[in-house]
Coordinates of C-alpha atoms and ligand atoms in Angstrom, one line a residue:
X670 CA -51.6 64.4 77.4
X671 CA -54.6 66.3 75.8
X672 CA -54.4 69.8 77.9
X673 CA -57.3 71.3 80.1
X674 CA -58.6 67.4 80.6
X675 CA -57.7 64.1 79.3
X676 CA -59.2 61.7 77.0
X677 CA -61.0 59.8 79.3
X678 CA -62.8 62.5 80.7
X679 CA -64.0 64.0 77.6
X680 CA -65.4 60.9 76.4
X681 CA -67.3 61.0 80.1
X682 CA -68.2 64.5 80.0
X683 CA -69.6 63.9 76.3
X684 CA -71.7 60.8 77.3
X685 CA -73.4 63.1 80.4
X686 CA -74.4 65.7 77.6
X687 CA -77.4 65.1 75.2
X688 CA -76.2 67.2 72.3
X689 CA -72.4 65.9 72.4
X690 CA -73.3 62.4 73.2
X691 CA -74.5 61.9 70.1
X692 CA -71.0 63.0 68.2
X693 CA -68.9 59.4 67.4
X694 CA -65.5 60.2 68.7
X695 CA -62.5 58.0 67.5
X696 CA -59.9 57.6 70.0
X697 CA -55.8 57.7 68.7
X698 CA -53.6 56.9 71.6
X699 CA -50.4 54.9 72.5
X700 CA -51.7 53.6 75.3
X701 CA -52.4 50.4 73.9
X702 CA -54.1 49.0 77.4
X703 CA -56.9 52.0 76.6
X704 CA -58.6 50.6 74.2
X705 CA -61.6 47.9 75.3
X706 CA -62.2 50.8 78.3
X707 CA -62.0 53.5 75.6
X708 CA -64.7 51.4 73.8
X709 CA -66.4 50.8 76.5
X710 CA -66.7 54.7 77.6
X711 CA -68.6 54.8 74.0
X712 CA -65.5 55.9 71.2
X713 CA -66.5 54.6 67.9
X714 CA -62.8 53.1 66.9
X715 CA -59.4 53.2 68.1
X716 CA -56.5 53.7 66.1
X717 CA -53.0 52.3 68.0
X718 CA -49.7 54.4 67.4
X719 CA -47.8 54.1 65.7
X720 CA -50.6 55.2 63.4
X721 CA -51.0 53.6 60.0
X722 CA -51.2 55.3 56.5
X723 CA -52.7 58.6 56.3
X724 CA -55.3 56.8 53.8
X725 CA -56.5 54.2 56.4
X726 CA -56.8 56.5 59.1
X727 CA -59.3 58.0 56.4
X728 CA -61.0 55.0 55.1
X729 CA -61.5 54.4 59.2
X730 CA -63.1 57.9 59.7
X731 CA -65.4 57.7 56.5
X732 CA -66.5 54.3 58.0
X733 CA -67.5 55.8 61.2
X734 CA -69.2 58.7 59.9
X735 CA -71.0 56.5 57.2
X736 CA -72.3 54.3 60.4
X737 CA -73.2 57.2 62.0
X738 CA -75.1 58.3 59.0
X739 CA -77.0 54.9 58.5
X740 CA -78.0 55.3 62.2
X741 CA -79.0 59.2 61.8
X742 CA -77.0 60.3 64.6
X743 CA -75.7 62.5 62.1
X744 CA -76.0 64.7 59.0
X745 CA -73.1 65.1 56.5
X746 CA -73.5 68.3 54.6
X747 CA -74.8 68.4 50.9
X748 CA -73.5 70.9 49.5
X749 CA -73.7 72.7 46.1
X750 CA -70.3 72.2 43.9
X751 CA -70.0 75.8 42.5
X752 CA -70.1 77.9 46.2
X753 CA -69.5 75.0 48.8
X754 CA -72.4 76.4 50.7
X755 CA -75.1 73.4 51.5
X756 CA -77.9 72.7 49.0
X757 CA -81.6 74.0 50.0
X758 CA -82.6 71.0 51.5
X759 CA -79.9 70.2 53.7
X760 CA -80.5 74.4 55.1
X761 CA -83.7 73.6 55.8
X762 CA -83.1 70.6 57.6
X763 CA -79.9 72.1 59.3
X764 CA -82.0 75.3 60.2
X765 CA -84.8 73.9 61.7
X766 CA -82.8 71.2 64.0
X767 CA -80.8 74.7 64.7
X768 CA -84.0 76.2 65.9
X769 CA -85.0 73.4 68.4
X770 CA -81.1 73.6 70.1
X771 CA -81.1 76.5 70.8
X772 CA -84.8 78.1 70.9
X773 CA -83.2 81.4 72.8
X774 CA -81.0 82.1 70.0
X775 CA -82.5 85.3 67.7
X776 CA -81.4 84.4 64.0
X777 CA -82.1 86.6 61.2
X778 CA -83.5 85.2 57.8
X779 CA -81.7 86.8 54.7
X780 CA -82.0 86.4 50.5
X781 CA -79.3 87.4 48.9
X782 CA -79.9 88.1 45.1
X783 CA -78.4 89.0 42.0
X784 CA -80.1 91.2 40.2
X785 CA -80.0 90.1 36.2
X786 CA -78.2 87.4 36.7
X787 CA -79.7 85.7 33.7
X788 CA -78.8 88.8 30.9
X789 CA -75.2 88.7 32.6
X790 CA -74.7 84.7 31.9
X791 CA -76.2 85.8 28.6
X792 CA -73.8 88.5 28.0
X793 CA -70.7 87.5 29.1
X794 CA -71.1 83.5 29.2
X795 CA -71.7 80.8 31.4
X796 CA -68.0 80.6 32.4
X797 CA -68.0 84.4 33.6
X798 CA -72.0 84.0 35.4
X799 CA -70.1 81.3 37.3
X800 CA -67.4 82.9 38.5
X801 CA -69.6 85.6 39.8
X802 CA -71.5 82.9 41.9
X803 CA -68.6 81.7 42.7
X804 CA -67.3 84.9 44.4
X805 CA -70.4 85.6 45.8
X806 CA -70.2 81.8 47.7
X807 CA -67.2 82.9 49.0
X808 CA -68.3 86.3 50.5
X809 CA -71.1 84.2 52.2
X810 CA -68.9 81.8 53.9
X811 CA -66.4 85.1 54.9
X812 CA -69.7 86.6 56.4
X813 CA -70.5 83.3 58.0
X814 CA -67.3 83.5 60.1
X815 CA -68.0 86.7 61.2
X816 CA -71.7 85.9 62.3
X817 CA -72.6 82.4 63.6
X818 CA -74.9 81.2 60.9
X819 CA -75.3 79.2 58.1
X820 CA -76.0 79.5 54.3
X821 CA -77.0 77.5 50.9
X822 CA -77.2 78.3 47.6
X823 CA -81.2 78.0 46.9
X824 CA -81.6 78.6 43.4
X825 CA -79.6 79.4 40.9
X826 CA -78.8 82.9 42.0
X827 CA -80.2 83.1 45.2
X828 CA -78.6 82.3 48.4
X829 CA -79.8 82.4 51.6
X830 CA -77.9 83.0 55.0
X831 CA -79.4 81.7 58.4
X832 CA -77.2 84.1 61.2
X833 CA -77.4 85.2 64.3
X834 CA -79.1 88.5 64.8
X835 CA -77.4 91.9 64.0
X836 CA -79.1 95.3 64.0
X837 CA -77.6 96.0 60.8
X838 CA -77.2 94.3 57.6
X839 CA -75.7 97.5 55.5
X840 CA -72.2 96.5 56.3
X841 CA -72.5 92.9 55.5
X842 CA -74.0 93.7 51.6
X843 CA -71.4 96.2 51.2
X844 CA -68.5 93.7 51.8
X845 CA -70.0 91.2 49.5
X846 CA -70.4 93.9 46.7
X847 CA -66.9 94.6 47.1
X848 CA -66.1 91.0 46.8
X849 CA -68.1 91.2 43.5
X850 CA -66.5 94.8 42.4
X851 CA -63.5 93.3 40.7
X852 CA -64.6 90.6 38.0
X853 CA -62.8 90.7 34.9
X854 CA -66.5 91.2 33.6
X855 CA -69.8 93.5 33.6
X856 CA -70.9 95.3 36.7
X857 CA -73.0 92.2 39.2
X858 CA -75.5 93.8 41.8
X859 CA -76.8 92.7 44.8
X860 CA -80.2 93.0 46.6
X861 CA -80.8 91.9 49.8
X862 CA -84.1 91.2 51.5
X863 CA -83.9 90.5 55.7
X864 CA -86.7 89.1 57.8
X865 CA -85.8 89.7 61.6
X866 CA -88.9 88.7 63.3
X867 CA -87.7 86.5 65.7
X868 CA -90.9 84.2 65.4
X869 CA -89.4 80.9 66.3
X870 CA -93.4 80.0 66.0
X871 CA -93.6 81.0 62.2
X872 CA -92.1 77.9 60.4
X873 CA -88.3 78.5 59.0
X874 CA -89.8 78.7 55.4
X875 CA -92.1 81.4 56.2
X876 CA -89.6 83.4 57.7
X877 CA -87.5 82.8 54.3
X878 CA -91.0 84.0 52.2
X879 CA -90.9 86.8 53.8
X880 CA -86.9 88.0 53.5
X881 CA -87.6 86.8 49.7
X882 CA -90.6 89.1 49.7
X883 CA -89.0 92.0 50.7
X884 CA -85.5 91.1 48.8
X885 CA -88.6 91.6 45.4
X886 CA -89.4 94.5 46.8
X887 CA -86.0 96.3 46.0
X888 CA -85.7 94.6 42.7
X889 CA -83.6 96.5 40.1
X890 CA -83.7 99.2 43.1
X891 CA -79.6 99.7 42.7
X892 CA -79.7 103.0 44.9
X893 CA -81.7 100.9 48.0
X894 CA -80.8 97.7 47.4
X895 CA -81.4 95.9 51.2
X896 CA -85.2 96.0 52.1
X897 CA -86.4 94.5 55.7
X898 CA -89.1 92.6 56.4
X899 CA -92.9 94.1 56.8
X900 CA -95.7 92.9 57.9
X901 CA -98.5 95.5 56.2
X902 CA -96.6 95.2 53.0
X903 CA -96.2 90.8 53.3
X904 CA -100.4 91.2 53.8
X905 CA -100.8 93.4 50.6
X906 CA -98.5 90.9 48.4
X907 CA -100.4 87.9 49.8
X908 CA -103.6 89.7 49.2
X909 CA -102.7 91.0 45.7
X910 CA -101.6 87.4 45.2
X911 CA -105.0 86.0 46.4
X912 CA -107.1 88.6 43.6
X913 CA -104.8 88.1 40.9
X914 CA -106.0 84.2 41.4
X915 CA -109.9 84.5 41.8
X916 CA -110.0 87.3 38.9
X917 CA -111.5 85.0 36.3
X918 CA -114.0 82.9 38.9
X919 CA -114.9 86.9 39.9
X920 CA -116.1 88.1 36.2
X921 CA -117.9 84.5 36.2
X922 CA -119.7 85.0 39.2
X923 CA -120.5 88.6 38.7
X924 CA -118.7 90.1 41.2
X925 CA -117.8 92.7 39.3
X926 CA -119.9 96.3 38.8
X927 CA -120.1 98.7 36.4
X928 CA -120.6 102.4 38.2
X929 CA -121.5 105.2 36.6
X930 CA -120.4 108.7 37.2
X931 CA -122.4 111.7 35.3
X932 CA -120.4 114.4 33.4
X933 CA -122.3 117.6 33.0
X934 CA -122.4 120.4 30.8
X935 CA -121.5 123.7 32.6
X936 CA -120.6 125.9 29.6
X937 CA -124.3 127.2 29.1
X938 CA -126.5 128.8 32.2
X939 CA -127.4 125.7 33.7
X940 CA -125.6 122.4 34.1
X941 CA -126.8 120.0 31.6
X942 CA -126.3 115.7 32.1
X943 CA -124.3 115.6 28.6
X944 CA -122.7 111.8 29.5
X945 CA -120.9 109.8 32.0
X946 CA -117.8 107.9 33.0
X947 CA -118.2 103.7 33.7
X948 CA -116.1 102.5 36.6
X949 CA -115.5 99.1 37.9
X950 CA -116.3 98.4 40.6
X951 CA -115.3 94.7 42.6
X952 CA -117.4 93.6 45.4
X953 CA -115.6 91.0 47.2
X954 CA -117.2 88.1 48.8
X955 CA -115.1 88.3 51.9
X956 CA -113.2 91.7 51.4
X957 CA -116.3 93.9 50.4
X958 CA -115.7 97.0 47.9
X959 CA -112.3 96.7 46.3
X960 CA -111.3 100.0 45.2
X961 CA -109.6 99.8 41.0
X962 CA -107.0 101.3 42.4
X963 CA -105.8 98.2 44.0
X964 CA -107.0 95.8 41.8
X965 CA -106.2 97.7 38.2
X966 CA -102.8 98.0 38.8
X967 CA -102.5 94.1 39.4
X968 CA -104.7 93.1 36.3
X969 CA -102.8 95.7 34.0
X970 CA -99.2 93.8 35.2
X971 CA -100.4 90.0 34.3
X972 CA -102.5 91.1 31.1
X973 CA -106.0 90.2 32.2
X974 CA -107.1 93.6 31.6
X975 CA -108.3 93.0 28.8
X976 CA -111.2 90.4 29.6
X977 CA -112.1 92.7 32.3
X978 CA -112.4 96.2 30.7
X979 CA -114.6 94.0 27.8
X980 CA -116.7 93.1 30.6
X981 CA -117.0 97.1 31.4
X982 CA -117.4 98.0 27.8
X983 CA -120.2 95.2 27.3
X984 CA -121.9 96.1 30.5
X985 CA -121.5 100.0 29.6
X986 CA -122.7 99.6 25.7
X987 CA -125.7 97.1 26.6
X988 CA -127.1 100.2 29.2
X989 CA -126.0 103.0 26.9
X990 CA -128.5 100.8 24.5
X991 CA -131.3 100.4 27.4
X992 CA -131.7 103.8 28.5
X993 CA -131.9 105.2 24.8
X994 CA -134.9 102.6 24.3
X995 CA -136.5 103.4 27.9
X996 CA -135.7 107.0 28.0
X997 CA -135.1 108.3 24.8
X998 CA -132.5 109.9 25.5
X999 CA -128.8 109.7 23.6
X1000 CA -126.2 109.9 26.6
X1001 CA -122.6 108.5 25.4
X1002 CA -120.4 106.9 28.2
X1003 CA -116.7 106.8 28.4
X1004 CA -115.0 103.7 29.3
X1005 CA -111.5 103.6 30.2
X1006 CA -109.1 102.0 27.8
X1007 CA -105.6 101.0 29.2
X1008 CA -102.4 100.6 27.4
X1009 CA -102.6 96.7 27.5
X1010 CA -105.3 97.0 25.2
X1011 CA -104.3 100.0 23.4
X1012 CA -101.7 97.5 21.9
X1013 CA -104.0 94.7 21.6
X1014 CA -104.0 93.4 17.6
X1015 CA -108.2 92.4 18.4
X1016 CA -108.6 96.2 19.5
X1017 CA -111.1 97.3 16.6
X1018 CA -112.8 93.7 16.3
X1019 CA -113.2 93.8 20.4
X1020 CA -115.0 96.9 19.8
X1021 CA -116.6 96.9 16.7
X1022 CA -118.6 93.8 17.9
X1023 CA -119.8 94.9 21.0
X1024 CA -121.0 97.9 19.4
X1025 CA -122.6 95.9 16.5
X1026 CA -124.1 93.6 19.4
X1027 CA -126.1 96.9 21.0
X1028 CA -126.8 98.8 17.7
X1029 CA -124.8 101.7 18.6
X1030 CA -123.1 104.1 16.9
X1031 CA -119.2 104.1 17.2
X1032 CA -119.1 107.7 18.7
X1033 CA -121.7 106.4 21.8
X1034 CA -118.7 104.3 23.5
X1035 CA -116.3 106.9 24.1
X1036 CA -112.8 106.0 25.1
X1037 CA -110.6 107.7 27.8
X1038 CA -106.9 106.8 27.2
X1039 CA -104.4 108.0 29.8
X1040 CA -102.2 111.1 29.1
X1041 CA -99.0 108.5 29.6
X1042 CA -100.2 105.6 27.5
X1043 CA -99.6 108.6 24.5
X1044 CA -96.3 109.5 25.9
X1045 CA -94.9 106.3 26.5
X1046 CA -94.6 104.4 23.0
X1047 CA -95.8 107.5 21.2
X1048 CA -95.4 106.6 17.5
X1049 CA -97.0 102.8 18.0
X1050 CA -100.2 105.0 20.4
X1051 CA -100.7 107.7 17.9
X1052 CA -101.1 104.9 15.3
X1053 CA -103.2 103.0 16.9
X1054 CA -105.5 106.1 18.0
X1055 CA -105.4 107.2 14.4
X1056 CA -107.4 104.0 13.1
X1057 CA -109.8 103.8 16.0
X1058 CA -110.5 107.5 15.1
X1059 CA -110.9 106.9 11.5
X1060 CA -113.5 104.5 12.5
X1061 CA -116.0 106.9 14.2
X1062 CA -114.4 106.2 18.1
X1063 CA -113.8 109.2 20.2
X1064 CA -111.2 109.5 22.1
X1065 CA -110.4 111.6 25.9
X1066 CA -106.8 112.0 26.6
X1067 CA -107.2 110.9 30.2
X1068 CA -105.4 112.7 33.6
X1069 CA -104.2 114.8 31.6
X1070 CA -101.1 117.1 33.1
X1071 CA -99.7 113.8 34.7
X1072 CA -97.7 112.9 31.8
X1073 CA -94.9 114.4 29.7
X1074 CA -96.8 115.5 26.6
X1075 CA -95.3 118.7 25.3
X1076 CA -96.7 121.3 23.8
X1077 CA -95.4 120.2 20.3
X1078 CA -96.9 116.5 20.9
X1079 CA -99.9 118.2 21.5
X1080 CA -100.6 119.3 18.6
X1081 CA -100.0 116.1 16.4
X1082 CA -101.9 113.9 19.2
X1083 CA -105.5 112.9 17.8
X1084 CA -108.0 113.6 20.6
X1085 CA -111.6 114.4 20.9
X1086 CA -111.5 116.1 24.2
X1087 CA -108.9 116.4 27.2
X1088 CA -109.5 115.4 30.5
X1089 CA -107.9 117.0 33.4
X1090 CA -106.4 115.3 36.1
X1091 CA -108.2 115.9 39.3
X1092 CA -105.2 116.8 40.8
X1093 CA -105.5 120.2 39.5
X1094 CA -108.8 119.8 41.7
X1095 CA -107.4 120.1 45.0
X1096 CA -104.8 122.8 44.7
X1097 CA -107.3 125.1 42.8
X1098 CA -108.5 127.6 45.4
X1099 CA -105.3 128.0 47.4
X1100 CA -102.6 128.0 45.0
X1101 CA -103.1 130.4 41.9
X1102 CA -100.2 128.9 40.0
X1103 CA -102.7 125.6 39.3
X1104 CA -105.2 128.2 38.6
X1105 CA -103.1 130.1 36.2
X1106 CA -102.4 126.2 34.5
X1107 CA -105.6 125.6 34.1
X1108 CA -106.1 128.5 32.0
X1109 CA -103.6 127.6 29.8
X1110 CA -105.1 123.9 29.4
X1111 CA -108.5 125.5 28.2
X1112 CA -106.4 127.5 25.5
X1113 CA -104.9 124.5 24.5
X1114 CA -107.7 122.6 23.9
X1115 CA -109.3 125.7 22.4
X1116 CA -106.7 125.8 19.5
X1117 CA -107.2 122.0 19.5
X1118 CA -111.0 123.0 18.9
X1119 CA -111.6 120.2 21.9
X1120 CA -113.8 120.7 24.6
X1121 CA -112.2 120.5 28.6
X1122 CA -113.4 117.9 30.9
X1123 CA -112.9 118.6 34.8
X1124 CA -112.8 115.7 36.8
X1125 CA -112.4 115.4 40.4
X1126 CA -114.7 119.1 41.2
X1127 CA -116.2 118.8 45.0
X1128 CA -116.7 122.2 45.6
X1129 CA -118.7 125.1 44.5
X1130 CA -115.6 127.6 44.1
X1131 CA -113.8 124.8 41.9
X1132 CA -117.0 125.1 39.8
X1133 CA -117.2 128.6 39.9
X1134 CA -113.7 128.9 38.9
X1135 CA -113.7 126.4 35.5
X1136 CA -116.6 128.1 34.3
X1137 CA -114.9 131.0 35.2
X1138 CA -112.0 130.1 32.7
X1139 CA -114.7 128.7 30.1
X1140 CA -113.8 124.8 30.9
X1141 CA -116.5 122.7 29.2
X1142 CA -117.4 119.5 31.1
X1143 CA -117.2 118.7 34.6
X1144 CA -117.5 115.6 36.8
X1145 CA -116.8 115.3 40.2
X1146 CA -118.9 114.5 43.7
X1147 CA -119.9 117.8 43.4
X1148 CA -122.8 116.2 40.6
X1149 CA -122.6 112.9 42.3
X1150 CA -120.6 109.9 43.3
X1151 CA -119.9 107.0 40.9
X1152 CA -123.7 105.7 41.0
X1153 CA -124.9 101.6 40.4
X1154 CA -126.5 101.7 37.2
X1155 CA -129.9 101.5 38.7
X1156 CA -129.7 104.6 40.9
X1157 CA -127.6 106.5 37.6
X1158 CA -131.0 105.5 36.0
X1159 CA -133.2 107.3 38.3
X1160 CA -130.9 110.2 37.7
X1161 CA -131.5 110.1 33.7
X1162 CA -135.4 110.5 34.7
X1163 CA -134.9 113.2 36.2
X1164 CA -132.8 115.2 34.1
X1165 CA -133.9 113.9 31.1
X1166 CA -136.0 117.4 30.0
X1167 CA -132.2 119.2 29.4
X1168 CA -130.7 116.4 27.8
X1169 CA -130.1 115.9 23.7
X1170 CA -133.4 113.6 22.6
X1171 CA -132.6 111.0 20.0
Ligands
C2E1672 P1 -109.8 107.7 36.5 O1 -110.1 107.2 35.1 O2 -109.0 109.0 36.6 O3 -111.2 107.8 37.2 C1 -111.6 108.8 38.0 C2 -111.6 108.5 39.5 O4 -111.8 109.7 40.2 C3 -112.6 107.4 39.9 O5 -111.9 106.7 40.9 C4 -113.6 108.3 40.5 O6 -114.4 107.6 41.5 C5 -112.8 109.4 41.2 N1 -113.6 110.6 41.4 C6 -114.6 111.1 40.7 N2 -115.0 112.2 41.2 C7 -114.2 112.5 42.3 C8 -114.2 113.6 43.2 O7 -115.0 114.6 43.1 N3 -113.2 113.6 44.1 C9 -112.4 112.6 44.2 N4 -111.5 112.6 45.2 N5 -112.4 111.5 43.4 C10 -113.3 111.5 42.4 P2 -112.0 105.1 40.9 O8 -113.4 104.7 40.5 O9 -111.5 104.6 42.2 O10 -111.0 104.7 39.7 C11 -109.7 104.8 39.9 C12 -109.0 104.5 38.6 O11 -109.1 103.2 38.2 C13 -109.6 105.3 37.4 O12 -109.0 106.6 37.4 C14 -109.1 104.5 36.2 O13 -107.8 104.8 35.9 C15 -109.1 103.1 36.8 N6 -110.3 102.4 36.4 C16 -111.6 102.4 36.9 N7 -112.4 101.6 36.2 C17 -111.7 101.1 35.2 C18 -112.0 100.2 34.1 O14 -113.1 99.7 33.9 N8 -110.9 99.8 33.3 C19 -109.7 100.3 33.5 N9 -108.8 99.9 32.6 N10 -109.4 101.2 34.4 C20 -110.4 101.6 35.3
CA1673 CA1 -110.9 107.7 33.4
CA1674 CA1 -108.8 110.5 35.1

C-alpha cells in the first residue's frame, strides 16, 4: 500500500545495504498472514491492526530501540536539557562515525561562543543567562536544517556545529545574532571561530582545537567577531603555549642570557662609554635564540615576569659589581622594569636586596620603565616611582613618544632621563616632521633638566643629526649590537681611558 515500493521490498532492499541493515524496522500491517515472513525478512516486531493503544505501540518501540541499544546497533542521542542539541560526548562519537560513512563528505568544524557570558548571568540572573542559551540552541538547530550537520552544547556557553562545508559562514552568525537581538535583557554577542581544513586525517578533536583557537582569537573582537582557521597562527599559540610551560625549568637551567648593549656619551667631542642597557636574551635548546619580543609579551600576561626580570637584575647588578672590581671603572646599567612589577608590593625589598647583595649603590641599577606603564594607571605609577626615587633609584621613561603622556603629565612625571623610541630612528633622515619632533623632545627634557637618550641610531646621519639637536645619549648598532657579557667586557677594556674612574 506504501507508495514507490512495498513493505516487503524495503525490508529486502534494507537487508542488501550495510548502513540501513543495521536500522530495526517494526512492521504495522493488517495483513495478519505477514507476519512470521515479515520476521523472517529481519523486522524487529509486528504490530497487527487494528492497532492497540497509542501507549503500547510506545512501550513496543522503546523496547526495540532499548534492544537495539544493548546490542550497539544503535546510538540514542544524549542530549543537553537546556538547548536539545546532543551533549559533547555523544558529538564526538556521532561525528567521528559521521566521518568514516561518508569519508568524501567536506564538513566544516565551528565554536560558537558567547562572549561574557558569565558577567551577563551575573548581571541579569541565571534565569535570563538561560534563556539566552536557550535561544542560541534554537538558532543552531534552525542552522542545522539549512546545512546537513550536527551540533552539541560543549560547555557551558560554547556550542559546537559539525556541517557540511559552506564558503561562507558570515550569513549563518548573522542569523543567530538576530535570533539573540530581542531578549528582554542586556545586549549577548557572539564569536565564531571556523576550521575548514578538510583533513579527515587530523582527528575530529583537533579540527575542534583549532576552530576554538581561532574563535579566542576574536575574543571581545565585537566589530570581527568570525575568525577562520590558520595554520601559522595555530603554530605560534602552540609554541607560545610550549614556552609559557618550560619558563621556570629555563631560568633553572640557565637558558637564559643577560646581553648588554653600551650607551654612549655624544654630547662632548668624542663619544664616551657612559653605561649600558641589559637584555634578555633566551637560548632555546631546540628553538635557538628567542627574540623578548616573543617571549616578554607571554611572561608579562601570566605574571612570571617578575622572577625573570630578578634574574636580569641579579645577573646585571652582580657584573655591574665585577667590572668595577676588575676594571675600575663605575659604569651603571639599565634594566628594564615592566608594569607587572611596577605594581608589585616586594618592589623596593626585590631591589634593595640585590643591591645590598652586590654592594652597590642604588643609583648603579638604573631602571627604564615604559612611557605607557606611566600613562596607563597614572596616579598608582607616579606613586610608586616617587618612592623608588626617594630611595636613590633612577628612573628612564622608556620608548618614549609611543604613549599618550601630554605635555602637562610631563611635567609632574618623576624621571631621571627620557628615552626615545627608536621609532623616531627610522623616519629621521627622510621625513623632517620626526626631525622637527625630535627637537621638541630635547626641549622638553631640557626644561625637565633630564638628559635625552637615542635608542635605535644605525647610521652616521642619525648621529650627526641628534648631536645636531644637542640629544645627550645614544645607543644603537651604530656603537654595537646587544653584546654577551663577556665580549661587553672586552669592550670596557678598551674604552676604559674615557670612562668616569671610581
Ligand atoms: P626596549 O627596551 O625598547 O629595548 C631596545 C631594543 O632595541 C632591543 O631589542 C635592542 O636589541 C634593540 N635595538 C638596539 N639597538 C638597535 C638598533 O640600532 N636598531 C634596531 N633595529 N634595534 C635596536 P630586544 O633586545 O629584542 O628587546 C625587545 C624588547 O623586549 C625591549 O625593548 C624590552 O621592552 C623587552 N625586554 C628585553 N629584555 C627585557 C628584560 O629583561 N625584562 C623586560 N621586562 N623586558 C625586556
Ligand atoms: Ca628598554
Ligand atoms: Ca625602548
Amino acid at each position: 500500500m506504501m507508495p514507490v515500493m512495498d513493505g516487503k521490498t524495503v525490508l529486502k532492499r534494507m537487508r542488501s545495504r550495510d548502513l540501513l541493515s543495521q536500522i530495526p524496522v517494526i512492521v504495522l500491517t493488517s495483513e495478519t498472514d505477514a507476519e512470521v515472513e515479515s520476521l523472517q525478512m529481519g523486522a524487529a516486531d509486528f504490530i497487527k491492526k487494528p492497532y492497540d493503544m497509542p501507549a503500547v505501540i510506545m512501550a513496543r518501540v522503546n523496547r526495540t530501540v532499548e534492544l537495539a541499544e544493548d546490542r550497539h546497533i544503535i546510538d540514542v542521542a544524549e542530549t543537553d536539557d537546556l538547548t536539545g542539541l546532543y551533549n559533547r560526548e555523544f558529538f564526538f562519537e556521532y561525528a567521528s562515525t559521521m566521518d568514516e560513512r561518508y569519508p568524501g563528505t567536506r564538513m566544516d568544524a565551528i565554536v560558537v561562543d558567547m562572549d561574557h557570558f558569565h558577567l551577563y548571568n551575573e548581571m541579569y540572573g541565571r534565569e535570563a543567562g538561560d534563556e539566552a542559551l536557550r535561544r542560541l540552541g534554537a538558532g543552531l538547530r534552525e542552522e542545522l536544517q539549512r546545512i546537513p550537520g550536527i551540533g552539541c552544547r560543549y560547555g557551558a556557553d560554547t556550542f559546537f556545529l559539525y556541517s557540511a562545508h559552506v564558503e561562507d559562514h558570515t550569513a549563518v552568525l548573522e542569523r543567530l545574532m538576530r535570533g539573540l537581538s530581542n531578549l528582554e535583557t542586556g545586549v549577548i554577542h557572539l564569536r565564531m571561530g571556523v576550521c575548514t581544513r578538510d583533513d579527515k586525517a587530523q582527528d575530529i578533536i583537533g579540527r575542534f582545537d583549532r576552530a576554538r583557537a581561532a574563535c579566542n582569537r576574536v575574543r571581545g573582537d565585537y566589530l570581527k567577531p568570525l575568525a577562520y582557521y590558520d595554520e601559522n597562527l595555530y603554530r605560534n599559540d602552540i609554541k607560545s603555549h610550549q614556552l609559557v610551560s618550560e619558563m621556570k625549568d629555563a631560568i633553572r637551567t640557565r637558558q637564559f642570557m643577560v646581553y648588554y648593549q653600551p650607551k654612549y656619551r655624544v654630547s662632548g667631542d668624542k663619544p664616551v662609554l657612559c653605561s649600558a642597557e641589559a637584555l634578555v636574551r633566551w637560548k632555546h635548546p631546540d628553538m635557538g635564540m628567542i627574540s623578548p619580543g616573543v617571549f616578554i609579551p607571554l611572561f608579562e600576561s601570566n605574571g612570571m615576569i617578575r622572577e625573570l626580570d630578578s634574574f636580569v637584575w641579579r645577573e646585571t647588578a652582580e657584573n655591574i659589581a665585577r667590572w668595577r672590581s676588575l676594571y675600575g671603572v663605575s659604569l651603571p646599567v639599565s634594566v628594564n622594569m615592566s608594569r607587572i612589577d611596577l605594581f608589585d608590593g616586594e618592589l623596593l625589598t626585590r631591589l634593595d636586596s640585590i643591591c645590598k647583595n652586590n654592594g652597590l649603590a642604588h643609583n648603579m641599577l638604573v631602571l627604564e620603565i615604559t612611557e605607557s606603564a606611566y600613562t596607563e594607571d597614572m596616579e598608582q605609577a607616579i606613586s610608586v616611582i616617587r618612592q623608588l626615587r626617594e630611595n636613590g633609584y633612577c628612573i628612564e621613561m622608556d620608548d618614549f613618544g609611543t604613549g599618550y603622556s601630554s605635555l602637562n603629565m610631563l611635567l609632574k612625571m618623576p624621571v631621571d632621563a627620557i628615552k626615545v623610541d627608536r621609532d623616531f630612528m627610522r623616519t629621521i633622515s627622510s621625513d623632517s616632521h620626526d626631525n622637527w619632533l625630535i627637537k621638541i623632545i630635547v626641549d622638553i627634557a631640557g626644561h625637565l633638566g633630564v638628559p635625552t637618550i637615542f635608542e635605535g641610531v644605525e647610521e652616521q646621519p642619525q648621529l650627526d643629526l641628534i648631536r645636531q639637536m644637542k640629544g645627550d645619549i645614544v645607543q644603537g648598532y651604530y656603537f654595537s649590537r646587544p653584546l654577551p657579557a663577556d665580549q661587553f667586557e672586552e669592550l670596557i677594556q678598551k674604552e676604559r681611558g674615557g670612562m668616569t674612574q671610581c
